[in-house]
C-alpha positions in Angstrom: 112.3 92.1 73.7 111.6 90.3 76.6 111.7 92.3 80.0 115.0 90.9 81.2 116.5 92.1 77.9 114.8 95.4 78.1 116.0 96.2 81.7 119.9 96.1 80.0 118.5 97.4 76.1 116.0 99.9 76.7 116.6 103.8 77.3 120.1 104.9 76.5 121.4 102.8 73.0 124.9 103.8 71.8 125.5 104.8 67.9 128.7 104.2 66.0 131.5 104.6 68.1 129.7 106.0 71.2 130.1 104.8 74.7 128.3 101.3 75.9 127.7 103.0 79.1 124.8 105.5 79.6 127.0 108.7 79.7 126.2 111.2 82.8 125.2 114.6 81.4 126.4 116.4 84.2 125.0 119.6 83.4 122.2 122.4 84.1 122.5 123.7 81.0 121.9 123.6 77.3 123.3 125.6 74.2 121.3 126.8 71.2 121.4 128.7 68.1 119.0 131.3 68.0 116.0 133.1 70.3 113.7 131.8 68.2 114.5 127.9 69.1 114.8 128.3 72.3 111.6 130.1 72.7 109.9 127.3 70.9 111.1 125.2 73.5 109.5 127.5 76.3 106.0 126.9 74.2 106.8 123.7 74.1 106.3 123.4 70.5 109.4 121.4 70.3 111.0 118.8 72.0 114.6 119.3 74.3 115.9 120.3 77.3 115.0 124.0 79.2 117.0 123.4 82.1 117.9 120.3 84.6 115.4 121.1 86.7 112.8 119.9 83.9 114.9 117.6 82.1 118.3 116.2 81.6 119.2 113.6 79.3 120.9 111.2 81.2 117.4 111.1 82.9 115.4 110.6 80.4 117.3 107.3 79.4 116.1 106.1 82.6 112.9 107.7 82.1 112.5 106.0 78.2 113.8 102.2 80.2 111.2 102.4 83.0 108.3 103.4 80.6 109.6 100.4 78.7 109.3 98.4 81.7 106.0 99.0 83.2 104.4 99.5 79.3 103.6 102.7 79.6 103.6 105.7 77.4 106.4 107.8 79.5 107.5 108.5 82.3 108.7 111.1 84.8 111.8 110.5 87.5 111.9 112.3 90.8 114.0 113.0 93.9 112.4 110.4 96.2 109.3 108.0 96.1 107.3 110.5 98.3 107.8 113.0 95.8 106.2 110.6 92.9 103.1 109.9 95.3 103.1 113.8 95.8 102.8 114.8 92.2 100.7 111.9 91.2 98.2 113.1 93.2 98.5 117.1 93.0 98.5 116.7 89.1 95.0 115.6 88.9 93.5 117.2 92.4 93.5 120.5 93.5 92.1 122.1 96.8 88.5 121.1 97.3 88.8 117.9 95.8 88.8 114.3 97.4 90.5 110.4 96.5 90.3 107.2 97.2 93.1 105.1 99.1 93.2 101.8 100.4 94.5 102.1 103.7 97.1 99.2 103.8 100.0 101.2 102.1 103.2 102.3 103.5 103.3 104.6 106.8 105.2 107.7 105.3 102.2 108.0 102.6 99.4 107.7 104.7 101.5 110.7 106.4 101.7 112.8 103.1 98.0 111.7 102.4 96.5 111.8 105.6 98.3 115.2 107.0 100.3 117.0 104.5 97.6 116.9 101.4 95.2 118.2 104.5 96.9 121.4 104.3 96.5 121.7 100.7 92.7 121.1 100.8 92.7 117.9 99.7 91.0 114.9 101.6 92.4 111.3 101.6 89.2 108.4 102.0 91.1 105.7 103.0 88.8 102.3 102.5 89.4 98.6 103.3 90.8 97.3 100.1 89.2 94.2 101.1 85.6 95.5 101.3 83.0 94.8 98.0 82.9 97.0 95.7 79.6 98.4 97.0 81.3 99.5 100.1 84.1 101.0 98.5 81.4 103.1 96.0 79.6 104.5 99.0 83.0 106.2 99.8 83.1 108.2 96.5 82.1 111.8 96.4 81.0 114.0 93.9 84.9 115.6 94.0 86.4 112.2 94.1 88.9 112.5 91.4 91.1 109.3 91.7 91.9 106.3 93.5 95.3 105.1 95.0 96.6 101.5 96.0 99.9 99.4 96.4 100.5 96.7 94.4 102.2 94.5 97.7 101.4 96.9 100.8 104.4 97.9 103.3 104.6 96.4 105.3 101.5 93.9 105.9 102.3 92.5 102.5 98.7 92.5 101.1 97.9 91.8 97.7 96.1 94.4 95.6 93.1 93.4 93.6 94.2 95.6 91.1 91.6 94.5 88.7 88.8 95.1 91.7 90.0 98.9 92.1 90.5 99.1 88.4 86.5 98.5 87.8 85.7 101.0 90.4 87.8 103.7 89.3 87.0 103.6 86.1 83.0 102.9 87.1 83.3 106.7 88.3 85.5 107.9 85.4 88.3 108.6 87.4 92.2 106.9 87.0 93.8 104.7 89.2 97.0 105.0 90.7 99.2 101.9 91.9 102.5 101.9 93.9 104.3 99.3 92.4 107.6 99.7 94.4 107.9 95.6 95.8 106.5 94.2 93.3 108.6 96.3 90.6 107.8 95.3 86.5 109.4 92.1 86.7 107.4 90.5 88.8 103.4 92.8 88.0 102.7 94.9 85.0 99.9 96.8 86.7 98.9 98.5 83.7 97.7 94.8 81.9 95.3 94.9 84.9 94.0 98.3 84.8 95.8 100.6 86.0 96.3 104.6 84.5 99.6 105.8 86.6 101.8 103.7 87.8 104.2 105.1 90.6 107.6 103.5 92.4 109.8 104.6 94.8 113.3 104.1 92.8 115.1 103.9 95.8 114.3 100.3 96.8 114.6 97.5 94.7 115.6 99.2 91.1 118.4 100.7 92.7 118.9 97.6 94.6 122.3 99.2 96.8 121.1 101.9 98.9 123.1 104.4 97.4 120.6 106.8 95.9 117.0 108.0 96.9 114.7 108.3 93.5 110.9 108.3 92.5 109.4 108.0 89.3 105.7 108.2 87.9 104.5 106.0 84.7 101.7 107.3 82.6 99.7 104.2 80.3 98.2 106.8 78.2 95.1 104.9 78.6 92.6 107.2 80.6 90.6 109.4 79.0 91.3 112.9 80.4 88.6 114.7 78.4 85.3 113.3 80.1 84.6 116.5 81.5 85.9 116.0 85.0 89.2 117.2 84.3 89.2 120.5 82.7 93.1 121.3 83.9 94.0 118.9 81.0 91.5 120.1 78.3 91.2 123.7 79.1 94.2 126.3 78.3 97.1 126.5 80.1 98.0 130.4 80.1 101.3 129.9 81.6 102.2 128.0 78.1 100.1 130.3 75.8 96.9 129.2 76.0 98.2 125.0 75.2 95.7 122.2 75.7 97.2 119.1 77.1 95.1 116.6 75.4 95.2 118.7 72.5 98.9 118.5 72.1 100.4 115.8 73.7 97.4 113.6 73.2 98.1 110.4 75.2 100.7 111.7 76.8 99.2 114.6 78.2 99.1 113.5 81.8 103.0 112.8 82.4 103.5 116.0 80.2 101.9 118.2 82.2 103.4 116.9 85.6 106.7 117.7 84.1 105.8 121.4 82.5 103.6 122.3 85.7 105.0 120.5 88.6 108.2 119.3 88.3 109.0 123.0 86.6 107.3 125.0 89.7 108.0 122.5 92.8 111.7 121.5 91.3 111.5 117.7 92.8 113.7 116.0 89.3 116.5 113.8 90.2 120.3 114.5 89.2 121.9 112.8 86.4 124.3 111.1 89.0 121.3 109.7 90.8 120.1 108.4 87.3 122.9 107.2 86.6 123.0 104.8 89.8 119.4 104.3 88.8 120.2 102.5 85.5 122.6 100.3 86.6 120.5 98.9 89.1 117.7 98.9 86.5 120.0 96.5 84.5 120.1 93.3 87.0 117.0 94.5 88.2 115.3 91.2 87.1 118.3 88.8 88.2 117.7 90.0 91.6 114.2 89.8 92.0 114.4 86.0 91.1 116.8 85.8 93.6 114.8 87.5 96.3 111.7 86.0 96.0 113.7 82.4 96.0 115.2 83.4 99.3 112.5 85.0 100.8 110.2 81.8 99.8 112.7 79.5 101.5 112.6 82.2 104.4 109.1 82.6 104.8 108.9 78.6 105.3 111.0 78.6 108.1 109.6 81.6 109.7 106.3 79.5 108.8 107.7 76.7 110.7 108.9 78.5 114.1 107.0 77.8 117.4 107.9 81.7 118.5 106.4 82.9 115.6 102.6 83.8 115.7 101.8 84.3 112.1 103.7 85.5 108.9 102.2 87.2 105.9 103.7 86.4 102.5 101.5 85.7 99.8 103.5 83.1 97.9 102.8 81.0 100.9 100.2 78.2 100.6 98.5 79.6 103.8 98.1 82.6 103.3 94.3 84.3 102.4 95.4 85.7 99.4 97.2 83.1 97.7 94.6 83.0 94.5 95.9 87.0 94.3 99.2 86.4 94.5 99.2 83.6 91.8 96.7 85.9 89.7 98.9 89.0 89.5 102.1 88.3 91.4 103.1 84.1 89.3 106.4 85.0 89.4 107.2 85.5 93.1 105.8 88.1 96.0 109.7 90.1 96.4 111.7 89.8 99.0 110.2 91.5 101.8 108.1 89.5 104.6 106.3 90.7 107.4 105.6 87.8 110.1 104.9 88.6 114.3 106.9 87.5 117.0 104.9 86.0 120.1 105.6 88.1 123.3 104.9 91.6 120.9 107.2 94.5 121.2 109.3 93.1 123.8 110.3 89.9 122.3 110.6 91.4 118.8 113.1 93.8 119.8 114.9 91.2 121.1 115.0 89.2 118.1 116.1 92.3 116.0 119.0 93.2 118.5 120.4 89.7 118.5 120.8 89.5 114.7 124.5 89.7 113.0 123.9 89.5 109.6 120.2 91.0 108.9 120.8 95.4 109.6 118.8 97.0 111.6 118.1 99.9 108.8 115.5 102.3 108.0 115.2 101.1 104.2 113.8 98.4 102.4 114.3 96.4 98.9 118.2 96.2 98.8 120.7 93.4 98.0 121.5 93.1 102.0 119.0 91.5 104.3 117.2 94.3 106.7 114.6 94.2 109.9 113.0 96.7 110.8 109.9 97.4 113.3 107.3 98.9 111.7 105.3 100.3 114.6 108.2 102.5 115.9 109.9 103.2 112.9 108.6 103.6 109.6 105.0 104.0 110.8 105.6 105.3 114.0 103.0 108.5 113.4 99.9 106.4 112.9 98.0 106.3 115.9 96.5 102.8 117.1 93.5 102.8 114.8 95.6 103.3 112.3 98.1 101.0 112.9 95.3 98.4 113.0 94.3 99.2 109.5 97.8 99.0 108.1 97.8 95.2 109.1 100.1 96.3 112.0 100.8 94.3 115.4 103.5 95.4 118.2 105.2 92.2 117.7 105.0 93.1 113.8 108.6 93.1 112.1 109.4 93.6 108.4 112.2 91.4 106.8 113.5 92.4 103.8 115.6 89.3 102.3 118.6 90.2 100.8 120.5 88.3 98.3 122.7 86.5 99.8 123.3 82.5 101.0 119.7 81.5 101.9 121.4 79.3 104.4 123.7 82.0 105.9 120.5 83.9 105.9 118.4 81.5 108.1 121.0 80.9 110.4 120.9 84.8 111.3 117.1 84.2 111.8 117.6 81.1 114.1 120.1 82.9 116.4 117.5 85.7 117.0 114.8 83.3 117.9 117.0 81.9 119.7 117.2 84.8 121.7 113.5 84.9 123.0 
């Protein structure tokens, strides 16, 4: 199947006189027979549900569709996108141990990376992701363990060179980890470019309505977990017996053991309502995304195009730096969310935001309405000034996220806030 057909077709398929739709299993629980099954489940010698915590079924149909998706081996859904980042990360490091991040990614990871994961022990390295490779090498460590990148940053909209990161990750036998959340499956696979885990915040455009907040984590299969740097995964698990993880799950041993560690000890799994929400999304998923990067291209011309406007970043453009990326991993459009700065900075920029009618002034990002947002006192309002700076983050900085809608009705919007300044 092609991946329009799979976003409706994979995960949940109905037998003989079962329901079309993707029934909710609203339930914590799970019956069985005997002591003896259930405490082959607890060894995990064979497959089913413990408790909703772990698993549910109606999750793992969304689980099965998004491994589909991104071409990966499984998968493993969780309450938020910060929660996916999180886990990525904690089920390969542990304290004392160091990664790799490129330093353009969204503000509420740098947080988690750059504070939270402090407290645990383990230390962030945030690089340029435009720097050579050499540069980027000299940052590694003997307890580097993996490296971390987004596919389109948030909000400077900087294209990965997933294939660059992919070389150097894998140069120090170590996986890399992409946030695909903007650019989502239909529009980069990063796995055909490298990538080991692939990791999206559900909650923007596969939900596409702002109705539920989700993560999920996608393992390729493809790293190779026993090359001595990663004992967790080939040494014995005494909390399941004495299992080995590559042993058992072979190429699935690294999104099996975030679920039978993590997800069972830290509790962070979605409900089967949220999945639910999740799936239907997931089915016009790639309807929309044509649809918003159509808009925002039409958008992002006329922003292009605007005497009050000092510079916009979207890659699709034919001005913009990174144009041979975007074309190289992002042919079918860049999303629907465009960062560009207002002349006159802060000032002017709230201005413009205030005098809009039909864009929202929202906290989110990736839905079928049009937002704006302002990065620097919102999302990333934590990052100091230095930091801000190597986000790709100006005062007059403000993140559109084109919705869906009339392109025309949308530009109007746009030309009564400039109008404003």
């Amino acid at each position: 199947m092609k991946i329009e057909t799979k976003c409706i077709h994979e995960g949940y398929k109905a037998e003989n006189g079962e329901p079309m739709a993707m029934p909710i299993y609203q339930s914590t629980t799970y019956k069985y027979d005997s002591t003896e099954h259930v405490g082959d489940l607890f060894d995990l010698a064979v497959p089913g549900h413990i408790y909703s915590r772990i698993s549910n079924p109606t999750v793992g149909f969304v689980e099965e569709k998004i491994a589909a998706l991104e071409g990966g081996v499984g998968a493993l859904c969780t309450s938020s996108g910060q929660s996916a980042s999180l886990i990525a990360i904690m089920n390969i490091l542990e304290a004392g141990d160091s990664f790799i991040c490129a330093s353009t990614i969204y503000g509420g990871t740098i947080n988690l990376f750059a504070v939270t994961l402090k407290k645990f022990g383990i230390e962030c390295i945030f690089v340029d992701a435009d720097a050579s490779e050499d540069e980027i090498q000299k940052s590694f460590k003997d307890n580097t363990k993996a490296v971390f990148g987004e596919t389109l940053a948030n909000p400077s909209l900087e294209v990965l060179d997933i294939e660059k990161f992919a070389r150097i990750a894998h140069k120090n036998e170590v996986p890399l980890i992409i946030d695909n959340t903007f650019a989502t499956p239909i529009l980069c696979r990063p796995i055909e470019f490298g990538a080991d885990i692939v990791i999206h915040s559900t909650t923007k455009y596969m939900d596409g309505q702002a109705v539920q907040v989700g993560g999920v984590i996608v393992d390729s299969g493809k790293f190779d977990w026993t090359n001595g740097k990663f004992p967790e995964f080939t040494e014995p698990d005494e909390s399941y017996h004495g299992l080995v993880y590559t042993e058992a799950f072979k190429e699935a041993a690294y999104i099996t053991k975030a679920r039978v560690q993590l997800i069972r000890d830290l509790g962070a799994y979605p409900s089967a309502q949220d999945a639910f929400l999740t799936n239907i999304g997931l089915e016009t998923l790639a309807v929309r995304m044509e649809r918003h990067c159509r808009n925002a291209e039409k958008i992002a011309e006329f922003l292009e195009s605007s005497d009050l406007v000092e510079s916009v970043n979207y890659p699709w453009l034919e001005s913009h730096p990174q144009k041979e990326l975007q074309e190289k991993y992002l042919p079918k459009g860049s999303s629907g969310v465009i960062s560009f700065v207002i002349k006159g900075g802060k000032e002017n920029a709230a201005k413009f935001m205030d005098s809009l009618e039909l864009a929202i002034n929202a906290v989110h990002v990736a839905c079928s309405r049009t937002l704006v947002l302002h990065p620097a006192t919102a999302t990333h309002r934590q990052l100091n000034d230095e930091q801000l700076k190597a986000a790709g983050i100006s005062p007059g900085l403000v993140r559109l996220s084109v919705g869906i809608e009339n392109v025309d009705d949308i530009i109007e919007d746009l030309k009564r806030g400039l109008k404003a300044i």
